[in-house]
Coordinates of C-alpha atoms in Angstrom, one line a residue:
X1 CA -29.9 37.6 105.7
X2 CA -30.7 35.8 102.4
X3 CA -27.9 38.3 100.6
X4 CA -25.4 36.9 103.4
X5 CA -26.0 33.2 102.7
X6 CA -25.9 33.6 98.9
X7 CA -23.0 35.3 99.2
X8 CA -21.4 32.6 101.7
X9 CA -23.0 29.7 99.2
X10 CA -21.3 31.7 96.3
X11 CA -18.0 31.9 97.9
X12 CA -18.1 28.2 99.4
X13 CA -18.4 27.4 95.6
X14 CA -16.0 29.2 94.7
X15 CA -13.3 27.8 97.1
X16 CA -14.6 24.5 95.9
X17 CA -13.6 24.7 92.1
X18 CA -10.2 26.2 93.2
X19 CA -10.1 23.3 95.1
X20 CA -10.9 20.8 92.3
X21 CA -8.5 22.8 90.3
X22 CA -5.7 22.6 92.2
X23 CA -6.3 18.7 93.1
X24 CA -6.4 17.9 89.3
X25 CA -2.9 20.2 88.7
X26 CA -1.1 18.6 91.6
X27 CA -2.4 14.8 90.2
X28 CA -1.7 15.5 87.0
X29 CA 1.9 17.1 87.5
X30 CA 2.8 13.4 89.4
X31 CA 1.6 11.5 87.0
X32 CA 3.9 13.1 84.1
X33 CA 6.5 13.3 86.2
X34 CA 6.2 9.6 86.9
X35 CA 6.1 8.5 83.8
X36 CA 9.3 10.6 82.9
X37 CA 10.8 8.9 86.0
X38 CA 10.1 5.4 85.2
X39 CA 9.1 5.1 81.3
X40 CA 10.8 8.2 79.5
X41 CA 14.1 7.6 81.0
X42 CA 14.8 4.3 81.1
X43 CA 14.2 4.3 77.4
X44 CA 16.9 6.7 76.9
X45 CA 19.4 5.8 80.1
X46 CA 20.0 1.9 80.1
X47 CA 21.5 0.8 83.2
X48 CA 21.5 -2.4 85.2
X49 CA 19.0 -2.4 88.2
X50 CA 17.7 1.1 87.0
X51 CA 14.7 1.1 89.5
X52 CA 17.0 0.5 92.3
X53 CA 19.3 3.7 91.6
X54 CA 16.0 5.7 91.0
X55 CA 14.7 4.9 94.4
X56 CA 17.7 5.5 96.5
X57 CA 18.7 8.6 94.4
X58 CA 14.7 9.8 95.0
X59 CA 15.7 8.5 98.6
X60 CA 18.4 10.9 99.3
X61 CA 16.6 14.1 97.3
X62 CA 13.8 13.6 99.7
X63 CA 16.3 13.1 102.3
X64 CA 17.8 16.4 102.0
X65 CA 15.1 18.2 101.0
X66 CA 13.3 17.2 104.6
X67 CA 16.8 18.4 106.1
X68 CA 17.0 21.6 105.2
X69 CA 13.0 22.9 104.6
X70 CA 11.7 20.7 106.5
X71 CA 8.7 20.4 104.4
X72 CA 7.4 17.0 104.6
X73 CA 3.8 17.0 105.3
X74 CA 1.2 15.8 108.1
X75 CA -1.1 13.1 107.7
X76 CA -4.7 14.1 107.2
X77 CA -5.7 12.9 111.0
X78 CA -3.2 15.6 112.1
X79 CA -4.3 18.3 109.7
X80 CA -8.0 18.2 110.7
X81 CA -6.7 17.6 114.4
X82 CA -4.3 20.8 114.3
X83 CA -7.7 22.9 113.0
X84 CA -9.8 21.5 115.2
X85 CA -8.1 22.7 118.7
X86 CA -6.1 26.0 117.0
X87 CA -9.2 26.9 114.6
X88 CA -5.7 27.4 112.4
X89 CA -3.5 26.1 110.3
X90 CA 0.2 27.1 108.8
X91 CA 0.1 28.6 106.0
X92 CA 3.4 29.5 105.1
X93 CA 6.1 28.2 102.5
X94 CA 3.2 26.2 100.4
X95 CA 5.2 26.0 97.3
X96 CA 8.5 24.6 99.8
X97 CA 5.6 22.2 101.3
X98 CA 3.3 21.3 97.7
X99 CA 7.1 20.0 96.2
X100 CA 8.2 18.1 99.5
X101 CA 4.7 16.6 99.2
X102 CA 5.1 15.6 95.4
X103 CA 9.1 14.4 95.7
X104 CA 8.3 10.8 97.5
X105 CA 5.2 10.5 94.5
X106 CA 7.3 11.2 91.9
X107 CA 10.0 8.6 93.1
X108 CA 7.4 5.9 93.4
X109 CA 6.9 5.7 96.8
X110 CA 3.7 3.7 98.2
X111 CA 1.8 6.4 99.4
X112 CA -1.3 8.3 98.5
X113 CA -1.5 12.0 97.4
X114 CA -4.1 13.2 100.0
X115 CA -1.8 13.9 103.0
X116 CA 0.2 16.7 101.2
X117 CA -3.3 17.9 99.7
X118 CA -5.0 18.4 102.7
X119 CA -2.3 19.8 104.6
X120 CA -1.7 22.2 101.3
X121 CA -5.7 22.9 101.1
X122 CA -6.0 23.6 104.5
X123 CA -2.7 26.0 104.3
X124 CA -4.3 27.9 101.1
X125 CA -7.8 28.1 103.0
X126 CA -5.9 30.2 105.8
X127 CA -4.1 32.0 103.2
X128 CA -7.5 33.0 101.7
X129 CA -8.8 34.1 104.8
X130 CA -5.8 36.3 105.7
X131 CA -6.0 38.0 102.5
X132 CA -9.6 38.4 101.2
X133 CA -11.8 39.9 104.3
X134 CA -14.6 38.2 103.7
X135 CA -13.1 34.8 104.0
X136 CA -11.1 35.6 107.3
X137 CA -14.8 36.2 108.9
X138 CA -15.7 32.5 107.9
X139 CA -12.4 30.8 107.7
X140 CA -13.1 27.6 110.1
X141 CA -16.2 27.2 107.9
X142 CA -14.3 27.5 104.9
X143 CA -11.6 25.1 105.7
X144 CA -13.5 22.9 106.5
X145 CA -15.6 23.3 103.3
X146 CA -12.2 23.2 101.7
X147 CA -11.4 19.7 103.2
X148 CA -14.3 18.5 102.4
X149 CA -14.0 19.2 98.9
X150 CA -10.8 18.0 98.7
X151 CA -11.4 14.6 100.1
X152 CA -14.3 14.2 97.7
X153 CA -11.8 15.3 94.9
X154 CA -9.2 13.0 95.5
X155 CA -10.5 10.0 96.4
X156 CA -13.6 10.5 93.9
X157 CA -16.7 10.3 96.2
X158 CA -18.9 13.6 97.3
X159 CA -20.4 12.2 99.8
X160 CA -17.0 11.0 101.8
X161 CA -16.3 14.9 101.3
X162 CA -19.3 15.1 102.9
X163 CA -19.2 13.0 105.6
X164 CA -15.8 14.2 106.9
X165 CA -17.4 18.1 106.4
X166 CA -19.7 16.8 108.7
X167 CA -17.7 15.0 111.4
X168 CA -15.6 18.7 111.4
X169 CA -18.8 20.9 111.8
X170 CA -19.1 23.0 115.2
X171 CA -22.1 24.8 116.5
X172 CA -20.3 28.1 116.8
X173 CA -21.8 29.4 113.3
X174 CA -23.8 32.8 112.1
X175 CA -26.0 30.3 109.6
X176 CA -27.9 27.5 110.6
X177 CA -27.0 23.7 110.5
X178 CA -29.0 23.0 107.3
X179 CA -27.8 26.4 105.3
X180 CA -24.3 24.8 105.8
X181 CA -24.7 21.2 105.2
X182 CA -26.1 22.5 101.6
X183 CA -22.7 24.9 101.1
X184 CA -20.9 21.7 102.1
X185 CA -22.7 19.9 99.3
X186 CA -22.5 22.5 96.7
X187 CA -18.8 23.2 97.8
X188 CA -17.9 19.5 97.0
X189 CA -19.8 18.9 94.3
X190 CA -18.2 21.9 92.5
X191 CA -14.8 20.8 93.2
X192 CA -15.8 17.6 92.1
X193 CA -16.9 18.7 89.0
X194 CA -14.2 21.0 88.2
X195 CA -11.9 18.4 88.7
X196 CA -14.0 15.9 86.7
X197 CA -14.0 18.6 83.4
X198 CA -10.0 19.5 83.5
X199 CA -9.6 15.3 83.7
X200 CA -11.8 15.1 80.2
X201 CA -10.5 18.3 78.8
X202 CA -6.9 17.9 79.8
X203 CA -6.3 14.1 81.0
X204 CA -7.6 13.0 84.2
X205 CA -5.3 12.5 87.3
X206 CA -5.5 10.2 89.8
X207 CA -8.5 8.4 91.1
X208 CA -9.9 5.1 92.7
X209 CA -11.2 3.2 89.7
X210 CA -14.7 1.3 89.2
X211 CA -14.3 -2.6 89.4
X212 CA -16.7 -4.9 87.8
X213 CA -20.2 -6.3 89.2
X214 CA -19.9 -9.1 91.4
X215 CA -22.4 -11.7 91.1
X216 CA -23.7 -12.0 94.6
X217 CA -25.0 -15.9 95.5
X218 CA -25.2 -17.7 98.8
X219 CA -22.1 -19.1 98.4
X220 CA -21.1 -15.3 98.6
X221 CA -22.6 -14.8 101.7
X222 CA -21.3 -17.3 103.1
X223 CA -17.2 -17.5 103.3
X224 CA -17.9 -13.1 104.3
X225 CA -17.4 -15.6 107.8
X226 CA -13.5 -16.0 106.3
X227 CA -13.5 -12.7 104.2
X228 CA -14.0 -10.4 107.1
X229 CA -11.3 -12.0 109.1
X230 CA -8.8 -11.7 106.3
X231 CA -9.5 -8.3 106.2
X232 CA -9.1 -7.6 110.0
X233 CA -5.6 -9.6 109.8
X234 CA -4.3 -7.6 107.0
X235 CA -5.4 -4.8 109.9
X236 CA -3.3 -6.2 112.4
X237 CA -0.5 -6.6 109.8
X238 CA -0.7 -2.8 109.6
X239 CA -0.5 -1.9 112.9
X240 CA 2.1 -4.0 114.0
X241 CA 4.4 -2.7 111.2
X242 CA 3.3 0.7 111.9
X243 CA 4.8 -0.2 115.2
X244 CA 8.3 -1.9 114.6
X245 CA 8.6 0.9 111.5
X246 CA 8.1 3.7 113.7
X247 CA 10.4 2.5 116.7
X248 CA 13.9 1.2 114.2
X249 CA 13.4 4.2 112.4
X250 CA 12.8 7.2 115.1
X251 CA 15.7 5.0 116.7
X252 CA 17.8 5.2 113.1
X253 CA 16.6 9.1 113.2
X254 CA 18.7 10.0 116.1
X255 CA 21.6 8.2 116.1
X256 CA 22.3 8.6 111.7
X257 CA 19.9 11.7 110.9
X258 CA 16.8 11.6 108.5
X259 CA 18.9 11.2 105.1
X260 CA 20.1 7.8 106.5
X261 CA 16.7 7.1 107.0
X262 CA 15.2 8.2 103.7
X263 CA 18.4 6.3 101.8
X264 CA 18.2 3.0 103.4
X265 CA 13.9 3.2 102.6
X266 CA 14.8 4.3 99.1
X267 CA 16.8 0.8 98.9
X268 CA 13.9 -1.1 100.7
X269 CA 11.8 0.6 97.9
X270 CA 13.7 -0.4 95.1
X271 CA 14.4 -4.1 95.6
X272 CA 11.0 -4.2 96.5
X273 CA 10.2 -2.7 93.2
X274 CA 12.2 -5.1 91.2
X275 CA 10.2 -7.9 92.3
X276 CA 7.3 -6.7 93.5
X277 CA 6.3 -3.8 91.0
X278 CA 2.9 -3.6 92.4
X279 CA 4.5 -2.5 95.7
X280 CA 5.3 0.7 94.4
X281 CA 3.3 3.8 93.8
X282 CA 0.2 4.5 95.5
X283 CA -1.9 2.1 94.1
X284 CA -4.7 3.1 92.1
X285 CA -3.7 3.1 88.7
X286 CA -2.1 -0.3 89.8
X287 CA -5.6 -1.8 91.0
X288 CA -7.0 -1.3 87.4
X289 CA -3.7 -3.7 86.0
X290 CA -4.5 -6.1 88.9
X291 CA -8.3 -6.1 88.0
X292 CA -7.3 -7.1 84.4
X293 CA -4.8 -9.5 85.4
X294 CA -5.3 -11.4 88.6
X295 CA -5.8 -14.6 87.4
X296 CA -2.2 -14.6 86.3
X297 CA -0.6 -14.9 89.8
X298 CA -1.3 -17.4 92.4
X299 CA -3.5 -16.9 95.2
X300 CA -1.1 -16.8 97.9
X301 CA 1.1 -14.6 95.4
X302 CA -1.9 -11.7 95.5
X303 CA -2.3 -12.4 99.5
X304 CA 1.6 -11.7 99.7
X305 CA 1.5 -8.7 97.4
X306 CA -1.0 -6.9 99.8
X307 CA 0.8 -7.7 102.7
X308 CA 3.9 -5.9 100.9
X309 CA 2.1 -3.1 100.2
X310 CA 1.2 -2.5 103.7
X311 CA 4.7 -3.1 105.0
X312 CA 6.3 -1.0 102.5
X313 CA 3.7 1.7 103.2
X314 CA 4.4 1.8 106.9
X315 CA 8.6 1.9 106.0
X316 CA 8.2 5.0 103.3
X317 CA 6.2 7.0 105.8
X318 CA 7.7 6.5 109.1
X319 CA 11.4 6.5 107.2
X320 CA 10.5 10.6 106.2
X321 CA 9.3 9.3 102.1
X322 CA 5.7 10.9 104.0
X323 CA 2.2 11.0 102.4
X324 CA -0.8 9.0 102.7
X325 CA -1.7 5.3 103.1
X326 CA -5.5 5.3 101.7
X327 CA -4.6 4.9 98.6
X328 CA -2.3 1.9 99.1
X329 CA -3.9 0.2 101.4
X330 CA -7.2 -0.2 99.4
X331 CA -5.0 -1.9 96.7
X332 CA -3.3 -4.0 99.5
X333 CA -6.9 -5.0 100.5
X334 CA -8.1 -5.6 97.0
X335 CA -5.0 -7.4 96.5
X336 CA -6.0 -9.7 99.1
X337 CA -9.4 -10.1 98.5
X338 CA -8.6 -11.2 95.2
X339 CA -6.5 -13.7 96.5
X340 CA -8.9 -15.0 99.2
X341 CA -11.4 -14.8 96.3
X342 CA -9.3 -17.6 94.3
X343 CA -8.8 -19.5 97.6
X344 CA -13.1 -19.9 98.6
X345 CA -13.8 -19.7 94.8
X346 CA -16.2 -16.8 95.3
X347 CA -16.3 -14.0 93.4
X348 CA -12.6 -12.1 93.6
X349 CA -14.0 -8.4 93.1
X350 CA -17.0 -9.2 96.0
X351 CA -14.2 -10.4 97.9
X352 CA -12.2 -7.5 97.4
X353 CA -15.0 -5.2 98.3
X354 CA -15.2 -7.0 101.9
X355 CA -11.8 -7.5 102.7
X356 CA -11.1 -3.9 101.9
X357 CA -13.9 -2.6 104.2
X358 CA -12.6 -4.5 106.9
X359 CA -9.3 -3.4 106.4
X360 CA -10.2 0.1 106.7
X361 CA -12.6 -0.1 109.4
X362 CA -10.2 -1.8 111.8
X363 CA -7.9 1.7 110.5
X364 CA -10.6 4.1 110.7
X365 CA -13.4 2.8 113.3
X366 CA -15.8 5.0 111.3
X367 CA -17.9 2.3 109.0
X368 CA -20.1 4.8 107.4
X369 CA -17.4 6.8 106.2
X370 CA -15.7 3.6 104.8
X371 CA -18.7 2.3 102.9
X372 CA -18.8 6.3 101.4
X373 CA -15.5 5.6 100.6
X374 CA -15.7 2.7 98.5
X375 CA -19.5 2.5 97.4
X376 CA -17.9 4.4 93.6
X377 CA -15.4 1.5 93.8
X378 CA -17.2 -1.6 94.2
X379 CA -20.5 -2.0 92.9
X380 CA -23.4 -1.0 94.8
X381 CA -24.8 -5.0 95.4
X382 CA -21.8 -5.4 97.8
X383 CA -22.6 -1.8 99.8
X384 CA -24.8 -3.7 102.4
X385 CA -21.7 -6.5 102.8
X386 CA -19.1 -3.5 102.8
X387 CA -20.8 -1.9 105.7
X388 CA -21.1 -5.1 108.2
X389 CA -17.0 -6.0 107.2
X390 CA -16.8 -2.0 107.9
X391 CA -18.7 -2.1 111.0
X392 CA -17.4 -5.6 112.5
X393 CA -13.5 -4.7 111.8
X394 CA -14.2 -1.2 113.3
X395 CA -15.5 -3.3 116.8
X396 CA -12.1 -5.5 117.0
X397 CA -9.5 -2.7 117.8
X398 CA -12.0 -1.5 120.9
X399 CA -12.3 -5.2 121.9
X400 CA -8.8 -5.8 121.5
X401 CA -7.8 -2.6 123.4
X402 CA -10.0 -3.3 126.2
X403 CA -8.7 -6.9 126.6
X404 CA -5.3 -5.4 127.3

């Protein structure tokens, strides 16, 4: 029996660093493809309003790419939802799907990397497990092992890998609870470092970076009474674009056809992007520029930049540009918090910290999982505040929902 669970902790590992691998490839392909997009050739192509013809020309690549492979991928909800009631998950066509997951990326879309990873990972798990024995005996396990590992890989924190390896964990087993929870850990944590050695051996990818220490006072304490509710509204501002996004465009869908849509968010892109840089692009690379330079824009300027971000998140995702809105909607919510930071005079990256955990616990409804999330981006004297914003924004969607 010990043999058996070696070998499982061996191969869990295993899967792992593949994992991490793959993550830092897929990062790092984006980001030089990015900057081809956006720095290389402008230098050498000089046309008027070149960030507008890159975004509707990305617009209609994606456009009929989606049209004819039909590769654009789920969201991570619907990935872990699909494995949870089939126990499976497609795994065909992954090179069609990774580059219909990369296209909106490398056009500058506002939308994160980890849908089209986990959909990718989870299609390469069941690929594993149809073709190595072994891993067909375990592949639930291992997927969700491989989900884990992924999550903690892109968004650079283990123990949200963790967490979510957790919430996916079913009874129906041949080891014992504690035999996996420490394959989950040594799973993630070998992605994590894999990924973490390629990024100083080879250049890193993309990751959430650290901001500075806040210096915590009363005066701190006290406006998280107008922090928190910031954070909730920028919530609210989500949802209801979500909303209007997803009705005008499923409506545009049938009558014009998904090119029209991906065209017309490829212009809403690109003006955007002319004006608004910091609406493009999924955010975290952006954050670190913001950190630096924040006190260069007005309050209400920062406040409006979030509020972008979240819009023109919603419009590239329900238009066909999919992917994931993690990414930009912690820089929307730093964004914000910076500029309700400048408003109270409190300190902006303590502000950040609790208007981005409101944020996403009015998104998620799982606080714990959103202070795991952000405890490596904000310093660890704001965890306490991050989980009661977490926690109280989670509570207003049930209230809300039960008042209707």
């Amino acid at each position: 029996m010990t043999g058996k669970r070696i070998r499982f902790l061996f191969f869990a590992v295993c899967i792992g660093g593949v994992i991490g691998a793959f993550v830092w490839a897929f990062l790092r392909v984006m980001g030089i493809a990015q900057d081809f997009v956006f720095t290389i050739l402008p230098e050498q192509i000089h046309i008027p309003c070149f960030v507008l013809v890159v975004c509707i020309l990305g617009g209609l690549v994606v456009g009929v790419y989606e049209k004819i492979f039909h590769a654009s991928p789920d969201d991570m909800q619907t990935v872990m939802a699909v494995i949870k009631k089939e126990g499976k998950y497609p795994c065909d066509h992954l090179m069609i799907r990774t580059i219909g997951a990369l296209l909106p990326l490398v056009f500058g879309a506002s939308l994160g990397p980890e849908a089209g990873l986990t959909g990718i990972i989870a299609g390469l798990c069941f690929w594993a497990g149809r073709k190595f024995r072994y891993a067909g005996k375990h592949i639930e396990e291992l997927s969700k092992i491989g989900l884990g590992a992924a999550l903690g890989t892109i968004f650079g924190s283990p123990l949200f890998g963790y967490s979510v390896s957790i919430e996916e964990d079913g009874s129906a087993s041949d080891y014992p609870k504690p035999v996996r929870m420490v394959t989950y850990i040594a799973a993630i944590l070998g992605g994590f470092g894999v990924f973490t050695l390629l990024g100083v051996l080879l250049g890193s990818g993309a990751s959430i970076p650290r901001l500075s220490a806040p210096d915590i006072s009363n005066r701190e304490r006290f406006f998280v009474i107008a922090l928190i509710p910031a954070g909730i509204a920028a919530g609210i501002v989500y949802t209801i674009s979500h909303a209007v996004s997803s009705r005008f465009f499923d409506a545009l869908r049938g009558k014009c056809g998904v090119i029209v849509c991906t065209v017309l968010c490829g212009i809403c892109l690109g003006v955007l992007g002319m004006f608004v840089p910091f609406s493009m692009f999924s955010g975290e690379s952006q954050m670190e520029v913001l950190a630096e330079t924040y006190l260069d824009y007005a309050p209400v300027l920062l406040i409006g930049i979030g509020i972008v971000k979240i819009f023109l998140t919603n419009v590239c995702i329900e238009s066909g540009w999919k992917g994931g809105h993690f990414f930009p909607v912690i820089f929307a919510g730093v964004s914000i918090g910076f500029g309700m930071g400048m408003l109270c005079s409190v300190e902006p990256v303590f502000a950040a910290a609790v208007v981005t955990a409101a944020l996403l616990g009015y998104m998620m409804k799982k606080p714990v999982e959103v202070a795991l999330l952000l405890m490596l981006c904000f310093p660890m004297d704001a965890i306490i505040w991050i989980l009661v914003a977490a926690a109280v924004g989670a509570v207003v969607p049930t209230v809300l929902q039960k008042e209707n």
